[in-house]
Short mmCIF file of C-alpha atoms in Angstrom, two decimals:
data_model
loop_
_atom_site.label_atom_id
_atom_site.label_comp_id
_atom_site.label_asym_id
_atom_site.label_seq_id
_atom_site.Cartn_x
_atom_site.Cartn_y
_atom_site.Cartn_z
CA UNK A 1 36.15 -7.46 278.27
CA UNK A 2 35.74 -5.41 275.14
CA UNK A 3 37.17 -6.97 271.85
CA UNK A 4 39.71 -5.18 269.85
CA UNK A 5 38.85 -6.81 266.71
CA UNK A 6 36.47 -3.57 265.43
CA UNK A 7 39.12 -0.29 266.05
CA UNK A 8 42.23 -2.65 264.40
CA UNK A 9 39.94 -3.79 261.67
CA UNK A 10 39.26 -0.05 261.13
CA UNK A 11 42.90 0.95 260.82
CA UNK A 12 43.67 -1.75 258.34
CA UNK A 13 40.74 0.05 256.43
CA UNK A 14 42.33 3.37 256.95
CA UNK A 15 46.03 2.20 256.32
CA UNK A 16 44.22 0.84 252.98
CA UNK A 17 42.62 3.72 251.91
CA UNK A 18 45.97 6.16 252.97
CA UNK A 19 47.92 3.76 250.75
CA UNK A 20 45.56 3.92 248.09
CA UNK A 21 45.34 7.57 247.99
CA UNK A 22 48.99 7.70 248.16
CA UNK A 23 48.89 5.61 244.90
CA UNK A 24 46.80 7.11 242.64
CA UNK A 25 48.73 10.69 243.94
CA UNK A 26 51.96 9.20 242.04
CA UNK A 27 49.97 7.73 239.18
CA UNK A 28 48.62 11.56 238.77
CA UNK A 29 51.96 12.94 239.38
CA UNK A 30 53.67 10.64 236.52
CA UNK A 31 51.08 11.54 234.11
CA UNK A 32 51.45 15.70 234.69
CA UNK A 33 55.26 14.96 233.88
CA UNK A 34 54.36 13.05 231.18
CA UNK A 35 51.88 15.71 229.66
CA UNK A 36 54.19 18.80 230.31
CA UNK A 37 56.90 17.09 227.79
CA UNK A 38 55.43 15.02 225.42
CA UNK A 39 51.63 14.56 222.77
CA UNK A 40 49.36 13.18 224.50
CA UNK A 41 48.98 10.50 221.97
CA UNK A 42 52.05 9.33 222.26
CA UNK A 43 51.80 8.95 226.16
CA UNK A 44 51.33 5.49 227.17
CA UNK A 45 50.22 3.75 230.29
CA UNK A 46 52.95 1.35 230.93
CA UNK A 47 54.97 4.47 230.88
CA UNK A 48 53.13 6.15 233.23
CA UNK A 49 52.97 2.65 235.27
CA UNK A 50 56.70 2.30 234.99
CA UNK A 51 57.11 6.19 236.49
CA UNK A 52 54.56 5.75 238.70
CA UNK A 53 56.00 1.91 240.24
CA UNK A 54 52.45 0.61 239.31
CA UNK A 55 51.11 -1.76 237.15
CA UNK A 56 48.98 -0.84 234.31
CA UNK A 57 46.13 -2.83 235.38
CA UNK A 58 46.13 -0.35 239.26
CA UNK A 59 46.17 2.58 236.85
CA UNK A 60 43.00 0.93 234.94
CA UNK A 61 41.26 0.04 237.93
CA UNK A 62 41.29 3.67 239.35
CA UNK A 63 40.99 5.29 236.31
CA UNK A 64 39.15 3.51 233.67
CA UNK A 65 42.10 4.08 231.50
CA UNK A 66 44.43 7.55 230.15
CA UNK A 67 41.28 9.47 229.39
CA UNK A 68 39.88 9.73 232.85
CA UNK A 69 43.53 9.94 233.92
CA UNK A 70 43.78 13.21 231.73
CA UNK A 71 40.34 14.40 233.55
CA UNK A 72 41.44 13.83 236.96
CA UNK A 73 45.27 15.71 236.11
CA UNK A 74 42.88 18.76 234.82
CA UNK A 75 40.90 18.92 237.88
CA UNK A 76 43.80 18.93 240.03
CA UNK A 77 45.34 21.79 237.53
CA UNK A 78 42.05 23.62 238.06
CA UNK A 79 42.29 24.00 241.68
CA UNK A 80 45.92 25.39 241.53
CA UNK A 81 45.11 27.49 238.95
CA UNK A 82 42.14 28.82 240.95
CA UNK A 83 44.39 28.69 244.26
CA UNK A 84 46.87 30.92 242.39
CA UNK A 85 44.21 33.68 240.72
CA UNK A 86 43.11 34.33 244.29
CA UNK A 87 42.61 38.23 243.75
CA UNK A 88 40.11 41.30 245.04
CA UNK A 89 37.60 42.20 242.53
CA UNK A 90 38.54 45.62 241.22
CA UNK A 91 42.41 45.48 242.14
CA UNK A 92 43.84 45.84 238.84
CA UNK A 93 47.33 45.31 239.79
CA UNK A 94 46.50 42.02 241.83
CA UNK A 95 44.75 40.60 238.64
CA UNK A 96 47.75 40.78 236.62
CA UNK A 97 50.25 40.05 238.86
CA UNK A 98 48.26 36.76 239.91
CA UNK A 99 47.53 35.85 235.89
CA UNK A 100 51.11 36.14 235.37
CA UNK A 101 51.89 34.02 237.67
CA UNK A 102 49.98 31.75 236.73
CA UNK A 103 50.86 31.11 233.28
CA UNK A 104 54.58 31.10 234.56
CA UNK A 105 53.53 28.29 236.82
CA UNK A 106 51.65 26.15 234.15
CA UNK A 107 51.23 28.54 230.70
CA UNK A 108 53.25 25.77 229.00
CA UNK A 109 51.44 22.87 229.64
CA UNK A 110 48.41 24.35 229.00
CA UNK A 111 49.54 26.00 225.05
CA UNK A 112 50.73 22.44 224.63
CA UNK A 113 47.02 21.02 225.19
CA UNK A 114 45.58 23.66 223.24
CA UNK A 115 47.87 23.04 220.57
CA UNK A 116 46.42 19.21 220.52
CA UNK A 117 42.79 20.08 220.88
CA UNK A 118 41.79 19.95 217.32
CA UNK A 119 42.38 15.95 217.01
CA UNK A 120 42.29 14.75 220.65
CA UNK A 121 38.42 15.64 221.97
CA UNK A 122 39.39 14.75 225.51
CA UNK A 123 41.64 18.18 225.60
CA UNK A 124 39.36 19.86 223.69
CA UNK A 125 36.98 19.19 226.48
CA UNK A 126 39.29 20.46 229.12
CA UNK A 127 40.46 23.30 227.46
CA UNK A 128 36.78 24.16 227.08
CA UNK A 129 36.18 24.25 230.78
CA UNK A 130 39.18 26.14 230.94
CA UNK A 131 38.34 28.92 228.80
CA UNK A 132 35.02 29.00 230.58
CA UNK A 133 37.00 29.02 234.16
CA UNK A 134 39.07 32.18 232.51
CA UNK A 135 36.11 34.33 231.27
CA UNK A 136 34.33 33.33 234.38
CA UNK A 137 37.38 34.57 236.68
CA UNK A 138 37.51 37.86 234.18
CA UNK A 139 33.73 38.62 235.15
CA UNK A 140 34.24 38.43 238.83
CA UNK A 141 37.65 40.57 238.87
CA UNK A 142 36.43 43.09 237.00
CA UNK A 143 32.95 43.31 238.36
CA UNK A 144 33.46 47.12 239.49
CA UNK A 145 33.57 47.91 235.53
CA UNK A 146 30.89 45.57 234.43
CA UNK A 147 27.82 46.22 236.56
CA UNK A 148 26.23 49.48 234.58
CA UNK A 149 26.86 48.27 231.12
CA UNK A 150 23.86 46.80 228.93
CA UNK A 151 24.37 43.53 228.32
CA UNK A 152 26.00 44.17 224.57
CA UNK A 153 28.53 46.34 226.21
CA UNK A 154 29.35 43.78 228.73
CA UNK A 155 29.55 40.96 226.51
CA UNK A 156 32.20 43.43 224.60
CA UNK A 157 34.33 44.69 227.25
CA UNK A 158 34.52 41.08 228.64
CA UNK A 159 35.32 40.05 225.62
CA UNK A 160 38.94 42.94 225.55
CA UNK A 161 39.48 41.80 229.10
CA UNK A 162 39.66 38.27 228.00
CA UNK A 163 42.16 39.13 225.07
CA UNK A 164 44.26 41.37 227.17
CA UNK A 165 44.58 38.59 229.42
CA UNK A 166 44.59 35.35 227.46
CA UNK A 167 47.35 32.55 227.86
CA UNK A 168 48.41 33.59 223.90
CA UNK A 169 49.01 37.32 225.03
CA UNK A 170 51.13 35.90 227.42
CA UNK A 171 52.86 33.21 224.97
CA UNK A 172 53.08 35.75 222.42
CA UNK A 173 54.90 38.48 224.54
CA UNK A 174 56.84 36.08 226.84
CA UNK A 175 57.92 32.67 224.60
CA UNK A 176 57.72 34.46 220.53
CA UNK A 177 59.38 38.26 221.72
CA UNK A 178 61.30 36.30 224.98
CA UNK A 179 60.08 39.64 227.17
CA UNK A 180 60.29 39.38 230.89
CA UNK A 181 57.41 38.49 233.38
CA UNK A 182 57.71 42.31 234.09
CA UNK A 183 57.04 43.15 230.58
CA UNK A 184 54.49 41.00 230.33
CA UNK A 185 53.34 42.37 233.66
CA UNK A 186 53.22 46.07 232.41
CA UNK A 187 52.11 45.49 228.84
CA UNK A 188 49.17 43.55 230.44
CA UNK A 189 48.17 46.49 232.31
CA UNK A 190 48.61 49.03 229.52
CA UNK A 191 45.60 46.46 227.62
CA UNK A 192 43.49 46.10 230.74
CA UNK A 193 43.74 50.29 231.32
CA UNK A 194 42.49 50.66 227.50
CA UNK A 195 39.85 47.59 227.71
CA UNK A 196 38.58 49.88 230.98
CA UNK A 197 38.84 53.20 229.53
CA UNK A 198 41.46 54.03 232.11
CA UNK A 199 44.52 55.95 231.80
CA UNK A 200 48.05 54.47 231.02
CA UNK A 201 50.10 52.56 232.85
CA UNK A 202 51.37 54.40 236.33
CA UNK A 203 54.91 55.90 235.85
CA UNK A 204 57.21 53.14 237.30
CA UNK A 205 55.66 50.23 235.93
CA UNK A 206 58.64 49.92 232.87
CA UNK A 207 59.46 46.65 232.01
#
């Protein structure tokens, strides 16, 4: 007679872990609410216990504490970001479309951190990957108009592309001038076309 003791001993394991997982999902959660609305100085863990229905001490044990916590949020904002910028190298109108997008999705909570950087080094970090992530995506886009140029002229033209498609062009045409994704959208294009050496913006594309 075979004992039972090994495959029910394995799904208290599992049951464990699935409840653990669950967890730290809703500790994560309740810290990216916390994070969209307020410093993250201010941002405590028995708030983001409370939220989450944890104690502190769980959120300490599977974090190490709010800085780790912040790390972990950023990672999971990475892979949505880079989920969302899913796009063809060389299809102009995908790239924008998809970067606009994504700053509607998360362009807020993302000027707040930058806004923060300069005192709190654990954004600055982030935001630093970030940035990296963004010229990185730029380079592999736009690879159709990169491969020919000397490296000076890369570095520049990278360097347009980046600016015609930075998170503060998009804060600066959508929150400060309260323009339309569209706008943004078409305006976008109008920089990348000039950044390429391209012509303007295809009739139709008005904001």
């Amino acid at each position: 007679m075979k004992s039972s003791a090994a495959p029910k001993r394995a799904y208290r394991l599992g049951a464990r872990a699935r409840a653990a997982e669950q967890t730290a999902e809703r500790i994560i959660a309740a810290f990216r609410r916390r994070i969209a609305l307020d410093w993250y100085d201010v941002i405590t863990l028995e708030e983001i216990a409370l939220e989450a229905g944890v104690t502190v001490a769980t959120i300490i044990r599977r974090f190490g504490g709010k800085e780790r916590l912040l790390e972990t949020a950023w990672d999971r904002f990475n892979q949505e970001i880079t989920a969302r910028r899913t796009v063809a190298p060389g299809d102009l109108d995908g790239a924008v479309r998809v970067i606009v997008d994504d700053y509607e999705a998360v362009g807020d909570v993302i000027m707040r951190a930058l806004m923060q950087e300069e005192r709190i080094a654990a954004l600055k970090r982030v935001n630093d990957r970030g940035r990296a992530f963004h010229r990185a995506w730029i380079e592999q886009s736009f690879a159709p108009w990169l491969g020919e140029l000397s490296a000076a002229a890369r570095r520049q033209r990278v360097d347009a592309l980046v600016a015609a498609t930075d998170l503060y062009t998009w804060k600066l045409v959508r929150r400060d001038m309260g323009r339309s994704p569209q706008h943004v959208r078409t305006l976008m294009r109008q920089l990348l076309n000039g950044a390429l050496g391209l012509a303007g913006a295809r009739s139709g594309e008005t904001p």
